[in-house]
mmCIF file of C-alpha atoms and ligand atoms in Angstrom:
data_model
loop_
_atom_site.group_PDB
_atom_site.id
_atom_site.type_symbol
_atom_site.label_atom_id
_atom_site.label_comp_id
_atom_site.label_asym_id
_atom_site.label_seq_id
_atom_site.Cartn_x
_atom_site.Cartn_y
_atom_site.Cartn_z
ATOM 1 C CA UNK A 30 -14.159 -2.861 -113.599
ATOM 2 C CA UNK A 31 -16.546 -0.958 -111.329
ATOM 3 C CA UNK A 32 -17.954 2.431 -112.350
ATOM 4 C CA UNK A 33 -15.911 5.555 -111.676
ATOM 5 C CA UNK A 34 -17.153 7.196 -108.481
ATOM 6 C CA UNK A 35 -18.631 10.675 -108.870
ATOM 7 C CA UNK A 36 -17.864 12.039 -105.398
ATOM 8 C CA UNK A 37 -19.602 15.322 -104.490
ATOM 9 C CA UNK A 38 -17.180 17.450 -102.449
ATOM 10 C CA UNK A 39 -18.969 18.683 -99.283
ATOM 11 C CA UNK A 40 -22.134 17.842 -101.259
ATOM 12 C CA UNK A 41 -22.923 19.891 -104.377
ATOM 13 C CA UNK A 42 -20.918 22.743 -102.889
ATOM 14 C CA UNK A 43 -20.829 24.792 -106.092
ATOM 15 C CA UNK A 44 -24.603 25.233 -105.852
ATOM 16 C CA UNK A 45 -25.482 25.051 -102.152
ATOM 17 C CA UNK A 46 -23.746 25.907 -98.870
ATOM 18 C CA UNK A 47 -21.113 23.203 -98.314
ATOM 19 C CA UNK A 48 -21.753 20.347 -95.889
ATOM 20 C CA UNK A 49 -25.473 21.051 -95.451
ATOM 21 C CA UNK A 50 -28.371 18.692 -96.054
ATOM 22 C CA UNK A 51 -29.364 20.941 -98.978
ATOM 23 C CA UNK A 52 -25.952 20.379 -100.564
ATOM 24 C CA UNK A 53 -26.124 16.626 -99.977
ATOM 25 C CA UNK A 54 -29.638 16.328 -101.431
ATOM 26 C CA UNK A 55 -28.730 18.438 -104.450
ATOM 27 C CA UNK A 56 -25.684 16.297 -105.168
ATOM 28 C CA UNK A 57 -27.898 13.222 -105.396
ATOM 29 C CA UNK A 58 -30.195 15.062 -107.841
ATOM 30 C CA UNK A 59 -27.182 16.082 -109.928
ATOM 31 C CA UNK A 60 -25.906 12.540 -110.406
ATOM 32 C CA UNK A 61 -23.308 12.046 -107.675
ATOM 33 C CA UNK A 62 -22.665 8.413 -106.787
ATOM 34 C CA UNK A 63 -20.837 9.290 -103.563
ATOM 35 C CA UNK A 64 -20.668 12.201 -101.123
ATOM 36 C CA UNK A 65 -17.547 13.542 -99.419
ATOM 37 C CA UNK A 66 -17.944 15.381 -96.124
ATOM 38 C CA UNK A 67 -15.829 16.515 -93.163
ATOM 39 C CA UNK A 68 -16.449 15.112 -89.687
ATOM 40 C CA UNK A 69 -15.684 16.899 -86.402
ATOM 41 C CA UNK A 70 -16.892 16.620 -82.796
ATOM 42 C CA UNK A 71 -18.764 19.078 -80.593
ATOM 43 C CA UNK A 72 -17.873 19.861 -76.987
ATOM 44 C CA UNK A 73 -20.431 17.272 -75.873
ATOM 45 C CA UNK A 74 -19.107 14.563 -78.195
ATOM 46 C CA UNK A 75 -21.622 14.758 -81.059
ATOM 47 C CA UNK A 76 -20.413 14.025 -84.608
ATOM 48 C CA UNK A 77 -21.064 16.940 -86.958
ATOM 49 C CA UNK A 78 -20.311 17.766 -90.582
ATOM 50 C CA UNK A 79 -18.300 20.934 -91.101
ATOM 51 C CA UNK A 80 -15.033 21.768 -92.833
ATOM 52 C CA UNK A 81 -13.373 24.500 -90.760
ATOM 53 C CA UNK A 82 -12.367 23.976 -87.151
ATOM 54 C CA UNK A 83 -13.713 27.505 -86.543
ATOM 55 C CA UNK A 84 -17.397 28.238 -87.006
ATOM 56 C CA UNK A 85 -16.851 31.771 -88.265
ATOM 57 C CA UNK A 86 -16.755 31.435 -92.053
ATOM 58 C CA UNK A 87 -19.931 29.403 -92.490
ATOM 59 C CA UNK A 88 -22.014 30.422 -89.445
ATOM 60 C CA UNK A 89 -20.675 33.787 -88.227
ATOM 61 C CA UNK A 90 -20.001 32.413 -84.714
ATOM 62 C CA UNK A 91 -16.511 33.140 -83.388
ATOM 63 C CA UNK A 92 -15.961 29.846 -81.560
ATOM 64 C CA UNK A 93 -14.387 26.513 -82.384
ATOM 65 C CA UNK A 94 -16.561 23.494 -83.126
ATOM 66 C CA UNK A 95 -14.755 21.813 -80.218
ATOM 67 C CA UNK A 96 -15.908 24.576 -77.835
ATOM 68 C CA UNK A 97 -19.577 24.420 -78.836
ATOM 69 C CA UNK A 98 -22.328 22.088 -77.623
ATOM 70 C CA UNK A 99 -24.684 20.448 -80.083
ATOM 71 C CA UNK A 100 -27.552 22.520 -78.735
ATOM 72 C CA UNK A 101 -25.638 25.766 -79.364
ATOM 73 C CA UNK A 102 -24.542 24.599 -82.789
ATOM 74 C CA UNK A 103 -28.085 23.829 -83.868
ATOM 75 C CA UNK A 104 -29.067 27.482 -83.338
ATOM 76 C CA UNK A 105 -26.565 28.654 -85.951
ATOM 77 C CA UNK A 106 -27.468 29.516 -89.533
ATOM 78 C CA UNK A 107 -25.087 27.576 -91.787
ATOM 79 C CA UNK A 108 -26.603 28.725 -95.075
ATOM 80 C CA UNK A 109 -26.909 32.534 -95.278
ATOM 81 C CA UNK A 110 -23.174 33.101 -95.845
ATOM 82 C CA UNK A 111 -23.714 31.376 -99.201
ATOM 83 C CA UNK A 112 -27.146 32.784 -100.054
ATOM 84 C CA UNK A 113 -29.976 34.082 -97.837
ATOM 85 C CA UNK A 114 -32.282 31.517 -99.460
ATOM 86 C CA UNK A 115 -30.435 28.870 -97.381
ATOM 87 C CA UNK A 116 -30.890 30.556 -93.993
ATOM 88 C CA UNK A 117 -32.653 27.513 -92.524
ATOM 89 C CA UNK A 118 -29.707 25.192 -93.087
ATOM 90 C CA UNK A 119 -27.966 23.903 -89.967
ATOM 91 C CA UNK A 120 -24.638 22.190 -89.339
ATOM 92 C CA UNK A 121 -25.802 18.592 -89.802
ATOM 93 C CA UNK A 122 -25.141 15.652 -87.513
ATOM 94 C CA UNK A 123 -23.454 12.655 -89.144
ATOM 95 C CA UNK A 124 -26.532 10.502 -88.519
ATOM 96 C CA UNK A 125 -28.664 12.861 -90.655
ATOM 97 C CA UNK A 126 -26.450 12.198 -93.662
ATOM 98 C CA UNK A 127 -26.446 8.457 -92.979
ATOM 99 C CA UNK A 128 -30.268 8.530 -92.843
ATOM 100 C CA UNK A 129 -30.393 10.408 -96.165
ATOM 101 C CA UNK A 130 -27.987 8.101 -97.965
ATOM 102 C CA UNK A 131 -28.982 4.741 -96.463
ATOM 103 C CA UNK A 132 -31.973 4.095 -98.811
ATOM 104 C CA UNK A 133 -29.956 5.082 -101.911
ATOM 105 C CA UNK A 134 -27.071 3.288 -103.600
ATOM 106 C CA UNK A 135 -24.621 6.110 -102.876
ATOM 107 C CA UNK A 136 -21.311 5.638 -101.146
ATOM 108 C CA UNK A 137 -19.883 7.990 -98.538
ATOM 109 C CA UNK A 138 -16.417 9.438 -98.035
ATOM 110 C CA UNK A 139 -16.131 10.561 -94.420
ATOM 111 C CA UNK A 140 -13.074 12.750 -93.955
ATOM 112 C CA UNK A 141 -11.948 12.904 -90.324
ATOM 113 C CA UNK A 142 -10.922 16.517 -89.674
ATOM 114 C CA UNK A 143 -8.580 15.870 -86.798
ATOM 115 C CA UNK A 144 -5.279 17.187 -88.078
ATOM 116 C CA UNK A 145 -5.457 20.554 -86.271
ATOM 117 C CA UNK A 146 -7.811 20.067 -83.331
ATOM 118 C CA UNK A 147 -7.455 16.550 -81.882
ATOM 119 C CA UNK A 148 -10.757 14.862 -81.093
ATOM 120 C CA UNK A 149 -10.084 11.953 -78.738
ATOM 121 C CA UNK A 150 -12.460 9.100 -79.537
ATOM 122 C CA UNK A 151 -13.413 10.410 -82.987
ATOM 123 C CA UNK A 152 -12.399 7.210 -84.790
ATOM 124 C CA UNK A 153 -14.351 4.959 -82.410
ATOM 125 C CA UNK A 154 -17.441 7.174 -82.536
ATOM 126 C CA UNK A 155 -17.495 7.390 -86.353
ATOM 127 C CA UNK A 156 -17.020 3.628 -86.742
ATOM 128 C CA UNK A 157 -19.784 2.930 -84.231
ATOM 129 C CA UNK A 158 -22.174 5.152 -86.185
ATOM 130 C CA UNK A 159 -21.273 3.545 -89.529
ATOM 131 C CA UNK A 160 -21.854 0.070 -88.076
ATOM 132 C CA UNK A 161 -25.115 1.147 -86.418
ATOM 133 C CA UNK A 162 -26.417 2.014 -89.894
ATOM 134 C CA UNK A 163 -24.989 -1.205 -91.396
ATOM 135 C CA UNK A 164 -23.055 0.830 -93.952
ATOM 136 C CA UNK A 165 -19.483 -0.405 -93.466
ATOM 137 C CA UNK A 166 -19.266 -1.588 -97.077
ATOM 138 C CA UNK A 167 -20.408 1.776 -98.441
ATOM 139 C CA UNK A 168 -18.009 4.077 -96.600
ATOM 140 C CA UNK A 169 -14.438 5.215 -97.211
ATOM 141 C CA UNK A 170 -12.838 6.975 -94.250
ATOM 142 C CA UNK A 171 -10.149 9.467 -95.272
ATOM 143 C CA UNK A 172 -7.913 11.880 -93.391
ATOM 144 C CA UNK A 173 -4.787 13.985 -93.656
ATOM 145 C CA UNK A 174 -4.038 12.475 -90.232
ATOM 146 C CA UNK A 175 -2.624 9.089 -91.168
ATOM 147 C CA UNK A 176 -2.267 7.935 -87.564
ATOM 148 C CA UNK A 177 -6.015 8.227 -87.469
ATOM 149 C CA UNK A 178 -6.359 6.075 -90.598
ATOM 150 C CA UNK A 179 -4.150 3.401 -88.999
ATOM 151 C CA UNK A 180 -6.348 3.450 -85.950
ATOM 152 C CA UNK A 181 -9.507 3.122 -88.045
ATOM 153 C CA UNK A 182 -8.045 0.123 -89.878
ATOM 154 C CA UNK A 183 -7.139 -1.506 -86.582
ATOM 155 C CA UNK A 184 -10.610 -0.911 -85.159
ATOM 156 C CA UNK A 185 -12.552 -1.736 -88.321
ATOM 157 C CA UNK A 186 -10.599 -3.681 -90.965
ATOM 158 C CA UNK A 187 -13.812 -4.011 -92.996
ATOM 159 C CA UNK A 188 -14.073 -0.256 -93.645
ATOM 160 C CA UNK A 189 -11.995 1.168 -96.506
ATOM 161 C CA UNK A 190 -9.550 3.998 -95.839
ATOM 162 C CA UNK A 191 -8.164 6.691 -98.148
ATOM 163 C CA UNK A 192 -4.897 8.566 -97.645
ATOM 164 C CA UNK A 193 -5.301 12.323 -98.100
ATOM 165 C CA UNK A 194 -2.173 14.172 -99.205
ATOM 166 C CA UNK A 195 -1.136 17.221 -101.193
ATOM 167 C CA UNK A 196 1.987 16.358 -103.167
ATOM 168 C CA UNK A 197 5.169 14.395 -103.693
ATOM 169 C CA UNK A 198 4.471 11.215 -101.760
ATOM 170 C CA UNK A 199 6.971 8.657 -103.088
ATOM 171 C CA UNK A 200 5.354 5.443 -104.377
ATOM 172 C CA UNK A 201 2.177 6.119 -102.423
ATOM 173 C CA UNK A 202 0.827 2.627 -103.270
ATOM 174 C CA UNK A 203 3.662 1.158 -101.154
ATOM 175 C CA UNK A 204 2.786 3.514 -98.327
ATOM 176 C CA UNK A 205 -0.883 2.525 -98.731
ATOM 177 C CA UNK A 206 0.047 -1.116 -98.296
ATOM 178 C CA UNK A 207 2.086 -0.272 -95.212
ATOM 179 C CA UNK A 208 -0.786 1.436 -93.458
ATOM 180 C CA UNK A 209 -3.456 -0.903 -94.819
ATOM 181 C CA UNK A 210 -5.178 1.813 -96.879
ATOM 182 C CA UNK A 211 -7.345 1.110 -99.901
ATOM 183 C CA UNK A 212 -7.257 4.416 -101.782
ATOM 184 C CA UNK A 213 -5.132 7.479 -102.474
ATOM 185 C CA UNK A 214 -7.030 10.739 -102.028
ATOM 186 C CA UNK A 215 -4.395 12.878 -103.697
ATOM 187 C CA UNK A 216 -4.543 16.534 -104.578
ATOM 188 C CA UNK A 217 -5.029 16.290 -108.336
ATOM 189 C CA UNK A 218 -1.621 17.773 -109.197
ATOM 190 C CA UNK A 219 -0.090 14.721 -107.502
ATOM 191 C CA UNK A 220 -1.553 12.263 -110.015
ATOM 192 C CA UNK A 221 0.229 10.979 -113.130
ATOM 193 C CA UNK A 222 -1.201 8.275 -115.436
ATOM 194 C CA UNK A 223 1.744 5.923 -114.813
ATOM 195 C CA UNK A 224 1.214 6.187 -111.076
ATOM 196 C CA UNK A 225 -2.477 5.405 -111.458
ATOM 197 C CA UNK A 226 -1.532 2.273 -113.390
ATOM 198 C CA UNK A 227 1.074 1.182 -110.849
ATOM 199 C CA UNK A 228 -1.340 1.701 -107.985
ATOM 200 C CA UNK A 229 -4.118 -0.194 -109.803
ATOM 201 C CA UNK A 230 -1.784 -3.189 -110.302
ATOM 202 C CA UNK A 231 -1.538 -3.359 -106.522
ATOM 203 C CA UNK A 232 -5.276 -2.918 -106.001
ATOM 204 C CA UNK A 233 -4.976 0.685 -104.782
ATOM 205 C CA UNK A 234 -7.526 3.199 -106.129
ATOM 206 C CA UNK A 235 -6.924 6.885 -106.897
ATOM 207 C CA UNK A 236 -9.668 9.364 -105.896
ATOM 208 C CA UNK A 237 -8.150 12.804 -106.628
ATOM 209 C CA UNK A 238 -9.578 16.028 -105.176
ATOM 210 C CA UNK A 239 -10.912 18.707 -105.811
ATOM 211 C CA UNK A 240 -11.379 18.667 -109.561
ATOM 212 C CA UNK A 241 -13.700 21.245 -111.065
ATOM 213 C CA UNK A 242 -12.336 21.780 -114.601
ATOM 214 C CA UNK A 243 -13.808 19.437 -117.230
ATOM 215 C CA UNK A 244 -10.441 19.239 -119.029
ATOM 216 C CA UNK A 245 -8.723 18.021 -115.877
ATOM 217 C CA UNK A 246 -11.563 15.575 -115.212
ATOM 218 C CA UNK A 247 -11.123 14.168 -118.728
ATOM 219 C CA UNK A 248 -7.379 13.649 -118.261
ATOM 220 C CA UNK A 249 -7.878 11.887 -114.958
ATOM 221 C CA UNK A 250 -10.600 9.656 -116.401
ATOM 222 C CA UNK A 251 -8.290 8.747 -119.291
ATOM 223 C CA UNK A 252 -5.590 7.929 -116.736
ATOM 224 C CA UNK A 253 -7.983 5.422 -115.155
ATOM 225 C CA UNK A 254 -8.721 6.906 -111.747
ATOM 226 C CA UNK A 255 -11.373 5.053 -109.738
ATOM 227 C CA UNK A 256 -13.185 8.215 -108.664
ATOM 228 C CA UNK A 257 -13.058 12.013 -108.700
ATOM 229 C CA UNK A 258 -13.974 14.404 -105.895
ATOM 230 C CA UNK A 259 -15.666 17.515 -107.304
ATOM 231 C CA UNK A 260 -17.834 20.507 -106.378
ATOM 232 C CA UNK A 261 -19.656 19.933 -109.721
ATOM 233 C CA UNK A 262 -21.088 16.385 -109.762
ATOM 234 C CA UNK A 263 -23.320 17.414 -112.683
ATOM 235 C CA UNK A 264 -20.309 18.235 -114.872
ATOM 236 C CA UNK A 265 -18.595 14.961 -114.007
ATOM 237 C CA UNK A 266 -21.848 13.034 -114.566
ATOM 238 C CA UNK A 267 -22.018 14.554 -118.060
ATOM 239 C CA UNK A 268 -18.466 13.462 -118.894
ATOM 240 C CA UNK A 269 -19.034 9.969 -117.521
ATOM 241 C CA UNK A 270 -22.199 9.638 -119.618
ATOM 242 C CA UNK A 271 -20.230 10.648 -122.745
ATOM 243 C CA UNK A 272 -17.636 7.977 -122.051
ATOM 244 C CA UNK A 273 -20.148 5.124 -121.639
HETATM 245 O O1 G3P B 1057 -11.470 14.916 -99.119
HETATM 246 C C1 G3P B 1057 -11.012 15.754 -100.126
HETATM 247 C C2 G3P B 1057 -10.932 17.176 -99.685
HETATM 248 O O2 G3P B 1057 -12.126 17.506 -99.047
HETATM 249 C C3 G3P B 1057 -9.774 17.431 -98.763
HETATM 250 O O3 G3P B 1057 -9.598 18.764 -98.486
HETATM 251 O O4 G3P B 1057 -9.857 20.824 -97.206
HETATM 252 O O5 G3P B 1057 -11.571 20.213 -98.908
HETATM 253 O O6 G3P B 1057 -11.432 18.953 -96.778
HETATM 254 P P1 G3P B 1057 -10.675 19.735 -97.809
HETATM 255 MG MG1 MG B 1058 -12.907 17.360 -97.070
#
């Protein structure tokens, strides 16, 4: 069985401003074996890594990502809201993360944030970028927008997909088979050990999010999940080291 994935949520977002290069670098130092990040598109079609559709919370700018050009976006300070020491951090482009991760053995979980603001062409653009870097076998594309996941699978059957959901999906491994998905990115309350086992029998992996309590991490590891998405990759790395 392959090692449990230690997936840093928006990078090491407990220690650095989320979805910045600082957070991604720190997660590698802290023992993450994968990085989760959120992908959106600027007004001029550039792929950028940011969670909210609005820029306000993390940059202070009162516009949508979709209304902002890449040039405008690059002026914004994406770090000070977290701590003034990070004032030089910018909203990164997807290719900057791919460049960082390419020489390592890390995997990537690219979450397409297209459930609220639609970004026509997002799937094609993300797949093109992944292929340009030759990283198709190291990426899992996830989304709460399952139409988008279907489209990704149609466009790129070689890239894994993960179904994001909050709760109560009935026999999600059957649904995964129906939409050709490889993994269940379930909110951690929606994970029971018997479900993990049933999914595993069908070759479907569980990667619950966002798990920050060591006790919850332990339970999920005992249940046999294939990966955990956390703001604290150092804590998860410690637990995984204990288990091996
Ligand atoms: O991909 C897991 C998690 O990031 C999904 O929720 O809102 O943190 O992007 P959110
Ligand atoms: Mg996310």
